[in-house]
Coordinates of N, CA, C and O in Angstrom, one line a residue:
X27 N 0.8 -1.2 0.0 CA 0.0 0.0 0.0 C 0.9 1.2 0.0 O 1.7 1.4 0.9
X28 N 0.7 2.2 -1.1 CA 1.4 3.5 -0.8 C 0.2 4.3 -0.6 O -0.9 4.3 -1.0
X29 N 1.3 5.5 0.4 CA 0.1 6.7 0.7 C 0.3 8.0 0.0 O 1.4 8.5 0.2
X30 N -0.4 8.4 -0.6 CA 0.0 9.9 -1.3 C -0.3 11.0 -0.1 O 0.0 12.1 0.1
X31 N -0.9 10.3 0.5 CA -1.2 11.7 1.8 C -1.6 10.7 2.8 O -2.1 9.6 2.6
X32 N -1.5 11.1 3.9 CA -2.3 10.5 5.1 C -3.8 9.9 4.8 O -4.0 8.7 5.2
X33 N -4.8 10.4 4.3 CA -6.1 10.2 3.3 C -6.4 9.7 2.3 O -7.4 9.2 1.9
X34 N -4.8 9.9 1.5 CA -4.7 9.0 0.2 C -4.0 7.7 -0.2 O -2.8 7.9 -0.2
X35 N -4.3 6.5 -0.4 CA -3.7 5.5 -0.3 C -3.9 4.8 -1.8 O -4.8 5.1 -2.6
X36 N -2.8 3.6 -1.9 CA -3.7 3.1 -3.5 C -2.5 1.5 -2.8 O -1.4 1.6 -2.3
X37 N -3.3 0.4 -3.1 CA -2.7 -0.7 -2.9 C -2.5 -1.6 -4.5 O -3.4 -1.6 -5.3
X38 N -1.6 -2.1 -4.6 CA -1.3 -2.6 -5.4 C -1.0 -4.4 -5.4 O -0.2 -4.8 -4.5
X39 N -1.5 -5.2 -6.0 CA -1.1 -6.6 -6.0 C 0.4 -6.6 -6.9 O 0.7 -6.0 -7.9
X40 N 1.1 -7.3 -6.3 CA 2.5 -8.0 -6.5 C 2.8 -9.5 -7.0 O 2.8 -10.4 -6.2
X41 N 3.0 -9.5 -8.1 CA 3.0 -10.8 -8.5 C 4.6 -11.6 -8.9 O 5.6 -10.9 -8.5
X42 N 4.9 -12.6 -9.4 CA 6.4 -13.1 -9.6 C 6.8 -12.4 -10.7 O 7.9 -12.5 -11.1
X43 N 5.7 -11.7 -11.2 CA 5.9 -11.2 -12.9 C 6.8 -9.4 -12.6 O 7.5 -8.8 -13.3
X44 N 6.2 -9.1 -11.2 CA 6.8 -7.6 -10.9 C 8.4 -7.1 -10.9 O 9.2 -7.6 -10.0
X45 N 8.6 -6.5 -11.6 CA 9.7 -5.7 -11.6 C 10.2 -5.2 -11.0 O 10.3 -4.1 -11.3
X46 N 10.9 -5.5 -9.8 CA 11.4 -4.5 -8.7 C 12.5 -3.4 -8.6 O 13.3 -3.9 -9.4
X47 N 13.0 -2.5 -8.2 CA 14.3 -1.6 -8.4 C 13.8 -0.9 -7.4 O 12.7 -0.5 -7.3
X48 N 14.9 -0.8 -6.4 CA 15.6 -0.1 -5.3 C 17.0 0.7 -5.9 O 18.0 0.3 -6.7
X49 N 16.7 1.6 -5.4 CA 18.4 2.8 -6.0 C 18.8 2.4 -7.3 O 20.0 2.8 -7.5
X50 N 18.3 1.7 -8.7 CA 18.2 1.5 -9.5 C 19.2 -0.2 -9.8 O 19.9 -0.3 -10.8
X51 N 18.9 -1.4 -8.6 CA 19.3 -2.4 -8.5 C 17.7 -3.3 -8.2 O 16.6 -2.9 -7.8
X52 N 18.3 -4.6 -8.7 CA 17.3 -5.5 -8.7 C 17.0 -5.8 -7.5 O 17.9 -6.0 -6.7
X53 N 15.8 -5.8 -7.1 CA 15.5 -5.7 -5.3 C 14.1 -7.1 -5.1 O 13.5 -7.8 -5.9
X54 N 14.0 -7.0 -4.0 CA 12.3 -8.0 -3.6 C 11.7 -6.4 -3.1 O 12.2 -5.3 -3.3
X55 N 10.5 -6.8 -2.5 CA 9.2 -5.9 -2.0 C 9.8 -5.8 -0.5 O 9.4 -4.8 0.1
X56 N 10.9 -7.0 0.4 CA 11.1 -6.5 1.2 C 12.3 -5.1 1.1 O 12.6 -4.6 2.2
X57 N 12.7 -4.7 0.2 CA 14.1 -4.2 0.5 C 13.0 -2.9 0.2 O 13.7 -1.9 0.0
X58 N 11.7 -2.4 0.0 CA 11.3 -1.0 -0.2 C 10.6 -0.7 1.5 O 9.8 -1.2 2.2
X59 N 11.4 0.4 1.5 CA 11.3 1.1 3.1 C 10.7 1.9 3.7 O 11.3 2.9 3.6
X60 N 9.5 2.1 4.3 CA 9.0 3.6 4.5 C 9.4 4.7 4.2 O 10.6 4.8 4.6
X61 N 9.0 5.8 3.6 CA 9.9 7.0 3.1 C 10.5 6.8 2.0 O 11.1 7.8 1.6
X62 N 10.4 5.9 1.3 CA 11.2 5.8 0.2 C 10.3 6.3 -0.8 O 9.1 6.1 -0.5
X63 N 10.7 6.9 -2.0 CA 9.8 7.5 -3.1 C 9.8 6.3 -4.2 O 10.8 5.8 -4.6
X64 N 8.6 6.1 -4.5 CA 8.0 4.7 -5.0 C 6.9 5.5 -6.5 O 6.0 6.4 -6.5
X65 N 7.6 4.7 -7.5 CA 7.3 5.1 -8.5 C 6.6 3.3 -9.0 O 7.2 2.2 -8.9
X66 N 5.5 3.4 -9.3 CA 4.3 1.9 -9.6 C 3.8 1.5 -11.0 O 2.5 1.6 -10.9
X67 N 4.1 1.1 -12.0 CA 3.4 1.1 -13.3 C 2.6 -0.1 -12.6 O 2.8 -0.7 -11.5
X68 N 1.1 -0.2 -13.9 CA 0.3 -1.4 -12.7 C -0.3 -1.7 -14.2 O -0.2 -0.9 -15.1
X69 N -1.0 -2.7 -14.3 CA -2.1 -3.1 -15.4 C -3.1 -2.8 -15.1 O -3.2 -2.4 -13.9
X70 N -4.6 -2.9 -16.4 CA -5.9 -2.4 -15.7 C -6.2 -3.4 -14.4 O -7.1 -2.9 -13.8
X71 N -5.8 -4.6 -13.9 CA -6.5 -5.2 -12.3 C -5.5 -4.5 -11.4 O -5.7 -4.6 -10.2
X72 N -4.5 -3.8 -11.8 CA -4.1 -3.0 -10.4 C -2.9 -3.8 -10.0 O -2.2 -3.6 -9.0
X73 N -2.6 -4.9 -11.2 CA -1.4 -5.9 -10.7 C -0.2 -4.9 -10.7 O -0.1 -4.4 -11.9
X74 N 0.5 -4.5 -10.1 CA 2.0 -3.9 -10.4 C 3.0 -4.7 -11.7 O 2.9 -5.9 -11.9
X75 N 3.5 -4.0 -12.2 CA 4.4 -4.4 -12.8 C 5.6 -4.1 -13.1 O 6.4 -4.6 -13.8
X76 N 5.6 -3.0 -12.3 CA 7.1 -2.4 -12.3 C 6.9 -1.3 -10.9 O 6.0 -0.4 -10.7
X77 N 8.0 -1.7 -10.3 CA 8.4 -0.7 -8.9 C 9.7 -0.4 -9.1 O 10.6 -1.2 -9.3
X78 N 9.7 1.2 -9.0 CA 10.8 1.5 -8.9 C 11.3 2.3 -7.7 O 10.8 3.4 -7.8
X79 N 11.8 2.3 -6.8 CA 11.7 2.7 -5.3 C 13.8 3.5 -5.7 O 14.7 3.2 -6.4
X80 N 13.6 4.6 -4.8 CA 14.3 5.4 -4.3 C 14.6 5.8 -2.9 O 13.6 6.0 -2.3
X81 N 15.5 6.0 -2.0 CA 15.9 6.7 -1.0 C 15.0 8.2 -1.4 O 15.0 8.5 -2.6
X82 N 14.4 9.0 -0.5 CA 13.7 10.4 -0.5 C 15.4 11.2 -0.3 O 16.4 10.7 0.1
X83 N 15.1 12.3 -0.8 CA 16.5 13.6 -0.7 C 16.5 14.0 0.7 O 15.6 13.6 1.3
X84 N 17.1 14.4 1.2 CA 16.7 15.4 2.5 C 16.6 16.3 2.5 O 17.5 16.8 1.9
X85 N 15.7 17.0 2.9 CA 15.6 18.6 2.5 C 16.7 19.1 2.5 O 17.7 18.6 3.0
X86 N 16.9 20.9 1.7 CA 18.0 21.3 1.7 C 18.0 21.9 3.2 O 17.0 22.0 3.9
X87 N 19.3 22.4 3.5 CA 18.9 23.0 4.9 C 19.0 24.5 4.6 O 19.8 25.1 3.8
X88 N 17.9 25.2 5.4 CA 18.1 26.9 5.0 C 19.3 27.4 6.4 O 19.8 26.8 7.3
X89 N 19.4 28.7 6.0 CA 20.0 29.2 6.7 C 19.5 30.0 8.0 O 20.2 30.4 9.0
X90 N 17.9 30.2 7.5 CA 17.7 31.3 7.5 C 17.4 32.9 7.8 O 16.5 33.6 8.3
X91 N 18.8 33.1 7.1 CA 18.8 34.4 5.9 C 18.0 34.7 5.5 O 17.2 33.8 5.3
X92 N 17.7 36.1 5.1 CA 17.1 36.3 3.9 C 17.8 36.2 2.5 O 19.0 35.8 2.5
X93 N 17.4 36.4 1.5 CA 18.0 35.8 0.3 C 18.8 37.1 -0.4 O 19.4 37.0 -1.5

């Protein structure tokens, strides 16, 4: 299940046919981590067929300054 927001959710079925990629390496569904930015192609039943999972950036840090 990924959340686009606290309210927004969309679950997806995972099959042996799915595609997996973590940091752009062949991965399983365990190696994707909370927080991670998850990109989903899926067919019309919603089966996934391709995940591509990322580490999120860290925010930049401000200073702040004004600019």
């Amino acid at each position: 299940t990924l959340f686009r927001s606290k309210k927004d959710s969309k679950t997806y079925a995972i099959t042996s046919f799915t595609e997996i990629n973590v940091d752009g390496q062949h991965a399983t569904a365990k190696s994707i981590q909370v927080g991670m930015l998850v990109m989903v192609g899926a067919d019309s039943n919603g089966k996934a067929t391709l995940i591509n999972a990322h580490i999120a950036p860290k925010p930049a840090k401000t200073t702040g300054k004004g600019s």
